[in-house]
PDB file of C-alpha atoms in Angstrom:
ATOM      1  CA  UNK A   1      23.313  16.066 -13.737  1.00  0.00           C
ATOM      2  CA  UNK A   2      24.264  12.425 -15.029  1.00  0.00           C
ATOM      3  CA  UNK A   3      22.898  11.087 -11.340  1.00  0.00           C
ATOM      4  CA  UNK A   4      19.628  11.876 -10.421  1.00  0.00           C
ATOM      5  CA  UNK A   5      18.215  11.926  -6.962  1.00  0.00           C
ATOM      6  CA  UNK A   6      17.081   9.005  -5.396  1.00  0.00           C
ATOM      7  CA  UNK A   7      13.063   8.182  -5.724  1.00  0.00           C
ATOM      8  CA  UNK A   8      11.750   8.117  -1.947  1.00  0.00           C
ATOM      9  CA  UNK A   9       8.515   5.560  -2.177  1.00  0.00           C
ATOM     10  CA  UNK A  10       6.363   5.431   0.555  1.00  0.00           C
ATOM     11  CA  UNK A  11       6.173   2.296   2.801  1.00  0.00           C
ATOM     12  CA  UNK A  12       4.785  -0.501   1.676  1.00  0.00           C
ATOM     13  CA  UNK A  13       2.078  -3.079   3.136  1.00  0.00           C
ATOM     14  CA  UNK A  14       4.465  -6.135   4.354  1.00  0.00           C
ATOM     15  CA  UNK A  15       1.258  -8.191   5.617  1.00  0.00           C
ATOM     16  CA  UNK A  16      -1.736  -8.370   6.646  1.00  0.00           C
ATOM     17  CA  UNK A  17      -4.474 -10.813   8.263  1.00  0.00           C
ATOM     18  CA  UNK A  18      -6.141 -11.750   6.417  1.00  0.00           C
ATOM     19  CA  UNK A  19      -4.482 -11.241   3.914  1.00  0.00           C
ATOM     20  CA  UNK A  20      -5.821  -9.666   0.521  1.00  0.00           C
ATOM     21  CA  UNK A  21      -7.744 -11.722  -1.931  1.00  0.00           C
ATOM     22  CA  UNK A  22      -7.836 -14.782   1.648  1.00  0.00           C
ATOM     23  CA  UNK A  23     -10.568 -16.686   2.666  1.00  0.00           C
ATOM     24  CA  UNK A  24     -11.179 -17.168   6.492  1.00  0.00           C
ATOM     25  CA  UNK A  25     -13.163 -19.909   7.824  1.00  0.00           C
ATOM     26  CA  UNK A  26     -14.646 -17.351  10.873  1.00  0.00           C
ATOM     27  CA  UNK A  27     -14.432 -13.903  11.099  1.00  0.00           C
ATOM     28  CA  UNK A  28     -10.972 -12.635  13.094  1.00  0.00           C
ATOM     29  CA  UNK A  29     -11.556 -10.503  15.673  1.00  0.00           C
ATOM     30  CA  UNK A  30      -9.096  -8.023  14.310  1.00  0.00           C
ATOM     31  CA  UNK A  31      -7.510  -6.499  11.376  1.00  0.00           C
ATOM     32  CA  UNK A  32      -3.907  -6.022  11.013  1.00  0.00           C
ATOM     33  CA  UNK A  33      -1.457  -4.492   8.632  1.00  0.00           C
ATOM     34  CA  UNK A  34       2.341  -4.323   8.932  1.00  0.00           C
ATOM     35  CA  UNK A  35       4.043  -2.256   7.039  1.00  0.00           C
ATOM     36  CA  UNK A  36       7.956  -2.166   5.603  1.00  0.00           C
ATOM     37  CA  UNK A  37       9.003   0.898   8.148  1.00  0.00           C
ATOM     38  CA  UNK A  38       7.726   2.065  11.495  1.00  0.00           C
ATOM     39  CA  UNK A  39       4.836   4.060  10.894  1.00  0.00           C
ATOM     40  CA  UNK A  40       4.309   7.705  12.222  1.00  0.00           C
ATOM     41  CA  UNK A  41       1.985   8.973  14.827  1.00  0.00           C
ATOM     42  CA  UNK A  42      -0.261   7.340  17.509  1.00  0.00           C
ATOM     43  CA  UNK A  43      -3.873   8.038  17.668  1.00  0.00           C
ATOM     44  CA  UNK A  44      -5.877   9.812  14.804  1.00  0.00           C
ATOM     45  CA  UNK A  45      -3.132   9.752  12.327  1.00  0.00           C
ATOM     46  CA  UNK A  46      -4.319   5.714  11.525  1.00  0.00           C
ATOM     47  CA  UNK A  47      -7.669   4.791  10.044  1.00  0.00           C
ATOM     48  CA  UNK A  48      -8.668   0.937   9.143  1.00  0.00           C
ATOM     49  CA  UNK A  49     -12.283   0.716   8.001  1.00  0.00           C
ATOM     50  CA  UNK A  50     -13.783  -2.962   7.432  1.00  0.00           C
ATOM     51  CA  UNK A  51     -17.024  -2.806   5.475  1.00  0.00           C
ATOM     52  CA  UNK A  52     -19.432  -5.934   5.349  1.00  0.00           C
ATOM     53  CA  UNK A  53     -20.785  -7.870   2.766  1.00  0.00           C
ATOM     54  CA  UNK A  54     -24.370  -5.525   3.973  1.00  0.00           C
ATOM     55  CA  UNK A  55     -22.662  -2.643   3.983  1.00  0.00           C
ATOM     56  CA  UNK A  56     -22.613  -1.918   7.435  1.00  0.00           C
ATOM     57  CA  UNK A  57     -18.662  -0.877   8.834  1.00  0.00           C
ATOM     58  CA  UNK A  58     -18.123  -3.223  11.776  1.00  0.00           C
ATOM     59  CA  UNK A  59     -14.456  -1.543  12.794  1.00  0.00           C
ATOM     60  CA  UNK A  60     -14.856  -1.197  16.267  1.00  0.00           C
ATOM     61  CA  UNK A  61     -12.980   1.170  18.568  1.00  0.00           C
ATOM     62  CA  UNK A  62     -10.214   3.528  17.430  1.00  0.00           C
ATOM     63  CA  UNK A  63      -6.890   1.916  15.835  1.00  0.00           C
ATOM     64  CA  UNK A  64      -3.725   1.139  17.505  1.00  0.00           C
ATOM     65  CA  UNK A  65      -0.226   1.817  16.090  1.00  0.00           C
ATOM     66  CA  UNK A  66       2.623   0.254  17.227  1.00  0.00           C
ATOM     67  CA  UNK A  67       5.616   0.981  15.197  1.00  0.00           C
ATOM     68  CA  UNK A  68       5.176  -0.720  11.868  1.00  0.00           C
ATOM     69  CA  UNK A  69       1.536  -2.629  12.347  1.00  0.00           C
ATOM     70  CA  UNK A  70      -1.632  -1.206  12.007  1.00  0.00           C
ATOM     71  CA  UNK A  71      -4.546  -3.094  14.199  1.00  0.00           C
ATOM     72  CA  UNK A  72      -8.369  -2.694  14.156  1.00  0.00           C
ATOM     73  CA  UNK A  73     -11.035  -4.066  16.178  1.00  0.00           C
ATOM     74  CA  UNK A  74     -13.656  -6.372  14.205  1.00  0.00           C
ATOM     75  CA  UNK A  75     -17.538  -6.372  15.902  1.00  0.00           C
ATOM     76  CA  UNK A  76     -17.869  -9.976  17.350  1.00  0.00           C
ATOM     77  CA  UNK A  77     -21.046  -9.723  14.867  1.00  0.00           C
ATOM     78  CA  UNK A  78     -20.248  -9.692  11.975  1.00  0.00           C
ATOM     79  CA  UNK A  79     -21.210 -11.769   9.182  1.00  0.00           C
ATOM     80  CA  UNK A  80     -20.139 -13.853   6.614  1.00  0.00           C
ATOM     81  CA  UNK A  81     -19.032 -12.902   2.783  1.00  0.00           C
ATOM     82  CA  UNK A  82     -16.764 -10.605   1.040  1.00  0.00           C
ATOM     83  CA  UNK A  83     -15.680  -7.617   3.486  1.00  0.00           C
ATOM     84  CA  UNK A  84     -13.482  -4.438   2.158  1.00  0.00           C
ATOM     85  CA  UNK A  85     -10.791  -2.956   4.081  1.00  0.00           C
ATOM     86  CA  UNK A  86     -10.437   0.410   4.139  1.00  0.00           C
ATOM     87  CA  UNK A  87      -6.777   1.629   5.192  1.00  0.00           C
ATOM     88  CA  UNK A  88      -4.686   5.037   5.662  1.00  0.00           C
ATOM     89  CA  UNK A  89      -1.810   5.649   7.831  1.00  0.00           C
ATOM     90  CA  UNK A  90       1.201   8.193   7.493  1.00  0.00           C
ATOM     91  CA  UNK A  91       4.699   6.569   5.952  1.00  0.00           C
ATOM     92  CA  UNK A  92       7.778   6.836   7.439  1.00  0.00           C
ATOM     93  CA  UNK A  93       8.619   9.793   5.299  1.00  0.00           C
ATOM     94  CA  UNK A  94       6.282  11.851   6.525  1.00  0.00           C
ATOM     95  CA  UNK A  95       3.697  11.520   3.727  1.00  0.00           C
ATOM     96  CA  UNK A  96       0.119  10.214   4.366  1.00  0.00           C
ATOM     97  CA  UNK A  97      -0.442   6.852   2.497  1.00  0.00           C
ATOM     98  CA  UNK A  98      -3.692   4.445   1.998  1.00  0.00           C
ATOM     99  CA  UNK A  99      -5.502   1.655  -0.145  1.00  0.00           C
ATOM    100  CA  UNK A 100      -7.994  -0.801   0.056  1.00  0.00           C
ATOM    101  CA  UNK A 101      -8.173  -4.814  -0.084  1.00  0.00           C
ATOM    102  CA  UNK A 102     -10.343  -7.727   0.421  1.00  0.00           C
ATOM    103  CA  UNK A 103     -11.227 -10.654   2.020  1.00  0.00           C
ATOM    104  CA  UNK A 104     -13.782 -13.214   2.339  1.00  0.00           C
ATOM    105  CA  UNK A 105     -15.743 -14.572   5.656  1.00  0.00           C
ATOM    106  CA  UNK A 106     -16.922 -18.364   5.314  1.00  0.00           C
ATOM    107  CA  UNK A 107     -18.824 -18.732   8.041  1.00  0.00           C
ATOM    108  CA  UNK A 108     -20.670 -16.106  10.086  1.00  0.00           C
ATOM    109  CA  UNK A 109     -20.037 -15.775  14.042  1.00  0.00           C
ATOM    110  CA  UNK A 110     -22.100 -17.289  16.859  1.00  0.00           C
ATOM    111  CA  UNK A 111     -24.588 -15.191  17.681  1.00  0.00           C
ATOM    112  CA  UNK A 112     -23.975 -14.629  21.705  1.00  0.00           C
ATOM    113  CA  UNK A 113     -26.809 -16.340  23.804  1.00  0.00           C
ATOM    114  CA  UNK A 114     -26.995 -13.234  25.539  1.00  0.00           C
ATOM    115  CA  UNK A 115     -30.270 -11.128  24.456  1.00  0.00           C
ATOM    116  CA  UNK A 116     -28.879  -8.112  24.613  1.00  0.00           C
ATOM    117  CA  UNK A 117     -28.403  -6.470  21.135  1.00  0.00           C
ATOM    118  CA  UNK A 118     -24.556  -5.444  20.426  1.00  0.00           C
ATOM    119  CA  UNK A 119     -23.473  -2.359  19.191  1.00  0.00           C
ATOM    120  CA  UNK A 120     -21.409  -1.645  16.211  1.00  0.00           C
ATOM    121  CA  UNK A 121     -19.286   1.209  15.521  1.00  0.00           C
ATOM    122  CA  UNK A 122     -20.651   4.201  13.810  1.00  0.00           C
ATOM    123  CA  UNK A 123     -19.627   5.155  10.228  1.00  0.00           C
ATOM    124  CA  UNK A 124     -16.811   6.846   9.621  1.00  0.00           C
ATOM    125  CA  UNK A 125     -15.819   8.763   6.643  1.00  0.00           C
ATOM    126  CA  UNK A 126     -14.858   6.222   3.820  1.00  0.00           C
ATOM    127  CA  UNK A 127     -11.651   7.787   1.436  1.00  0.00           C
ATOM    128  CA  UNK A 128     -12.753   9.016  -1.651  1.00  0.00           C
ATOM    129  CA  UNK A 129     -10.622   7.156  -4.556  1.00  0.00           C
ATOM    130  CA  UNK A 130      -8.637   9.862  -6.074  1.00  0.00           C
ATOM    131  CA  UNK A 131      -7.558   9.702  -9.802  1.00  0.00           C
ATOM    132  CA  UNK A 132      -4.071   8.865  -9.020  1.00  0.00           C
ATOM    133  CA  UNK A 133      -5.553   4.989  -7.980  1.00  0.00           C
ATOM    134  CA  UNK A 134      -4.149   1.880  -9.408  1.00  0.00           C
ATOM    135  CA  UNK A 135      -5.078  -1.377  -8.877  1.00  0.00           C
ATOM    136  CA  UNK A 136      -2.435  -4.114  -7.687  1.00  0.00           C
ATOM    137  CA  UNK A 137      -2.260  -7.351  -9.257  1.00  0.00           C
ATOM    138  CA  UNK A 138      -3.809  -9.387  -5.825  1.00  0.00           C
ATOM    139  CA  UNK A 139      -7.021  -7.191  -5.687  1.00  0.00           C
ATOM    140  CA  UNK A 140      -5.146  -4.540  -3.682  1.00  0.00           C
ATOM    141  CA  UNK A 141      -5.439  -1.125  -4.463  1.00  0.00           C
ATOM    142  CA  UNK A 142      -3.240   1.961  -3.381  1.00  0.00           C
ATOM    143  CA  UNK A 143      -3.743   5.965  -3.695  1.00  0.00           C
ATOM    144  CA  UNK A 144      -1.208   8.528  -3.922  1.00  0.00           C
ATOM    145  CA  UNK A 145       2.257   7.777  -5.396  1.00  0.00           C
ATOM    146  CA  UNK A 146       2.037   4.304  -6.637  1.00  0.00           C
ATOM    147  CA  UNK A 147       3.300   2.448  -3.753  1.00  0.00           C
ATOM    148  CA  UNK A 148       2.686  -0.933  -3.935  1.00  0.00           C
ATOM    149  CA  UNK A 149       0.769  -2.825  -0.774  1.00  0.00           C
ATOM    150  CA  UNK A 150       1.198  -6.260  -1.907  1.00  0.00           C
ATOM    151  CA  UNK A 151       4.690  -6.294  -0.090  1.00  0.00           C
ATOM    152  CA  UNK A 152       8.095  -7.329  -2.121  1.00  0.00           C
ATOM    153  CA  UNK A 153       6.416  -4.889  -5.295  1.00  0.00           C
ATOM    154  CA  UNK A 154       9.079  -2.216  -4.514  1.00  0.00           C
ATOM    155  CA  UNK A 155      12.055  -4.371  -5.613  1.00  0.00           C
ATOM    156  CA  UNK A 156      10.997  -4.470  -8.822  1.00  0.00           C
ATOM    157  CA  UNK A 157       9.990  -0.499  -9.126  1.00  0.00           C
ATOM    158  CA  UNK A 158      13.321  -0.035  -8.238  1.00  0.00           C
ATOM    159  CA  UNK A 159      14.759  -2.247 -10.308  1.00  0.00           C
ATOM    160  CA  UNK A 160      13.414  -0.879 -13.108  1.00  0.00           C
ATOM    161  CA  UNK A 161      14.478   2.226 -11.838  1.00  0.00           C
ATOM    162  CA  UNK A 162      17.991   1.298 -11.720  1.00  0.00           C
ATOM    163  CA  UNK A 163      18.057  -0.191 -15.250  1.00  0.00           C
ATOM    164  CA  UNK A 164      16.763   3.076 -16.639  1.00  0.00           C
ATOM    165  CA  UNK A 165      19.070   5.067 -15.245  1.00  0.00           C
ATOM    166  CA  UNK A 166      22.112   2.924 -16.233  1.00  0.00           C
ATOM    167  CA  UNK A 167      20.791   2.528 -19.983  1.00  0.00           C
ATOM    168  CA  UNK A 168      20.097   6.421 -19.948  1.00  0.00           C
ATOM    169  CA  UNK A 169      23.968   6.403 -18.684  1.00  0.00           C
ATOM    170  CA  UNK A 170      25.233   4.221 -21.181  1.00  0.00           C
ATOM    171  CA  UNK A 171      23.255   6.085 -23.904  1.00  0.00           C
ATOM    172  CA  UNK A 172      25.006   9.882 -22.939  1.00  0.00           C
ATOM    173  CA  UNK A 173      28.554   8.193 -22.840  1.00  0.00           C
ATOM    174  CA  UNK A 174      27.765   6.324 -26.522  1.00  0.00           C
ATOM    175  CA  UNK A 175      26.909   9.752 -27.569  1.00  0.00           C
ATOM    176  CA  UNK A 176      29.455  11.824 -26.222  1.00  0.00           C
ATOM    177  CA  UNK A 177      32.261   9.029 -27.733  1.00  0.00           C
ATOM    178  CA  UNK A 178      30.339   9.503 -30.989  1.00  0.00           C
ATOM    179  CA  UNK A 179      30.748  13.389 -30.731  1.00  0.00           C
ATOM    180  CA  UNK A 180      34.473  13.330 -29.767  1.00  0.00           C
ATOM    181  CA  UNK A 181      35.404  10.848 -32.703  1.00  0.00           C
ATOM    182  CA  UNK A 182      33.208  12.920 -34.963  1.00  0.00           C
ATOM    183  CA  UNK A 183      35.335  16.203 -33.923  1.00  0.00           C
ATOM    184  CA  UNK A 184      38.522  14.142 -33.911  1.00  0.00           C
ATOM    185  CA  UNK A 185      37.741  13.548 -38.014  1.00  0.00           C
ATOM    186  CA  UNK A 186      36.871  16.734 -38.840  1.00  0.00           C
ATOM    187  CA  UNK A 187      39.730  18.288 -37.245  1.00  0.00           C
ATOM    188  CA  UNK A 188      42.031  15.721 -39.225  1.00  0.00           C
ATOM    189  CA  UNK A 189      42.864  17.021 -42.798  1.00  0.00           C
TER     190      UNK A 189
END
């Protein structure tokens, strides 16, 4: 009753390139996110959606999982400015998990001398913010439990964690000393 059970958190965004809140100089022909534990699933249980300055989602092809790293395809067309990055993948504990981030494009890719026009992916369905959203302290945001994706943000959650439990501790022993000493008096005439 003193102890209670430990918190699981869901895993946590280690890296990523680019980074959140980064500039890059061209755009990177693919997105990836590592996270804290090996992730679960292959195929279908990942989703990284990368949303251009115009709007237009330029993840191309499906995702690829391989154990704790999340990669996406970026259309060699895309543009430069401020792109959002859409992510949700399933933790190691079993629990599904996402956020968003962003980062900025300098310059925009050659355009291919080739006349034929490229393709980009079609939409896919975009997560729809839930209440439970917070915003990190880097421009990152994360849904569900309050997982943090800026990497190293769980030490201190469980830090905090661990203090509170020891000062709750510390409080029940004060008062049960209080209680015996108080019962030791009384029953002295």
């Amino acid at each position: 009753m003193l102890f209670p059970a430990p918190a699981t958190a869901h895993d946590s965004i280690v890296s990523s390139y680019p980074a959140a809140a980064s500039s890059v100089d061209s755009p990177p022909d693919e997105i990836s996110i590592t996270f804290s534990a090996e992730l679960l699933g292959e195929g279908g249980t990942g989703l990284i959606e990368i949303t251009g300055p115009d709007g237009v989602v330029y993840s191309e092809g499906e995702p690829e999982i391989a154990e704790a790293t999340i990669t996406q395809h970026l259309s060699a067309n895309a543009p430069s400015g401020r792109y959002t990055v859409l992510w949700r993948v399933v933790s190691s504990d079993g629990h599904p998990t996402s956020g968003e981030y962003g980062f900025e494009v300098l310059t925009s890719a050659p355009l291919s001398p080739s006349p034929t026009p490229s393709t980009t992916a079609a939409p896919t369905a975009t997560p729809t913010p839930s209440s439970t959203e917070s915003a990190g302290t880097d421009g990152v945001r994360t849904e569900g439990h309050g997982e943090a994706t800026g990497g190293g943000a769980a030490l201190p959650v469980f830090l905090i964690t661990g203090v509170t439990v020891v000062l709750i501790g510390l409080l029940i022993v004060v008062l049960l000393l209080r209680n015996a000493r108080r019962r030791r008096d009384a029953e002295q005439p």
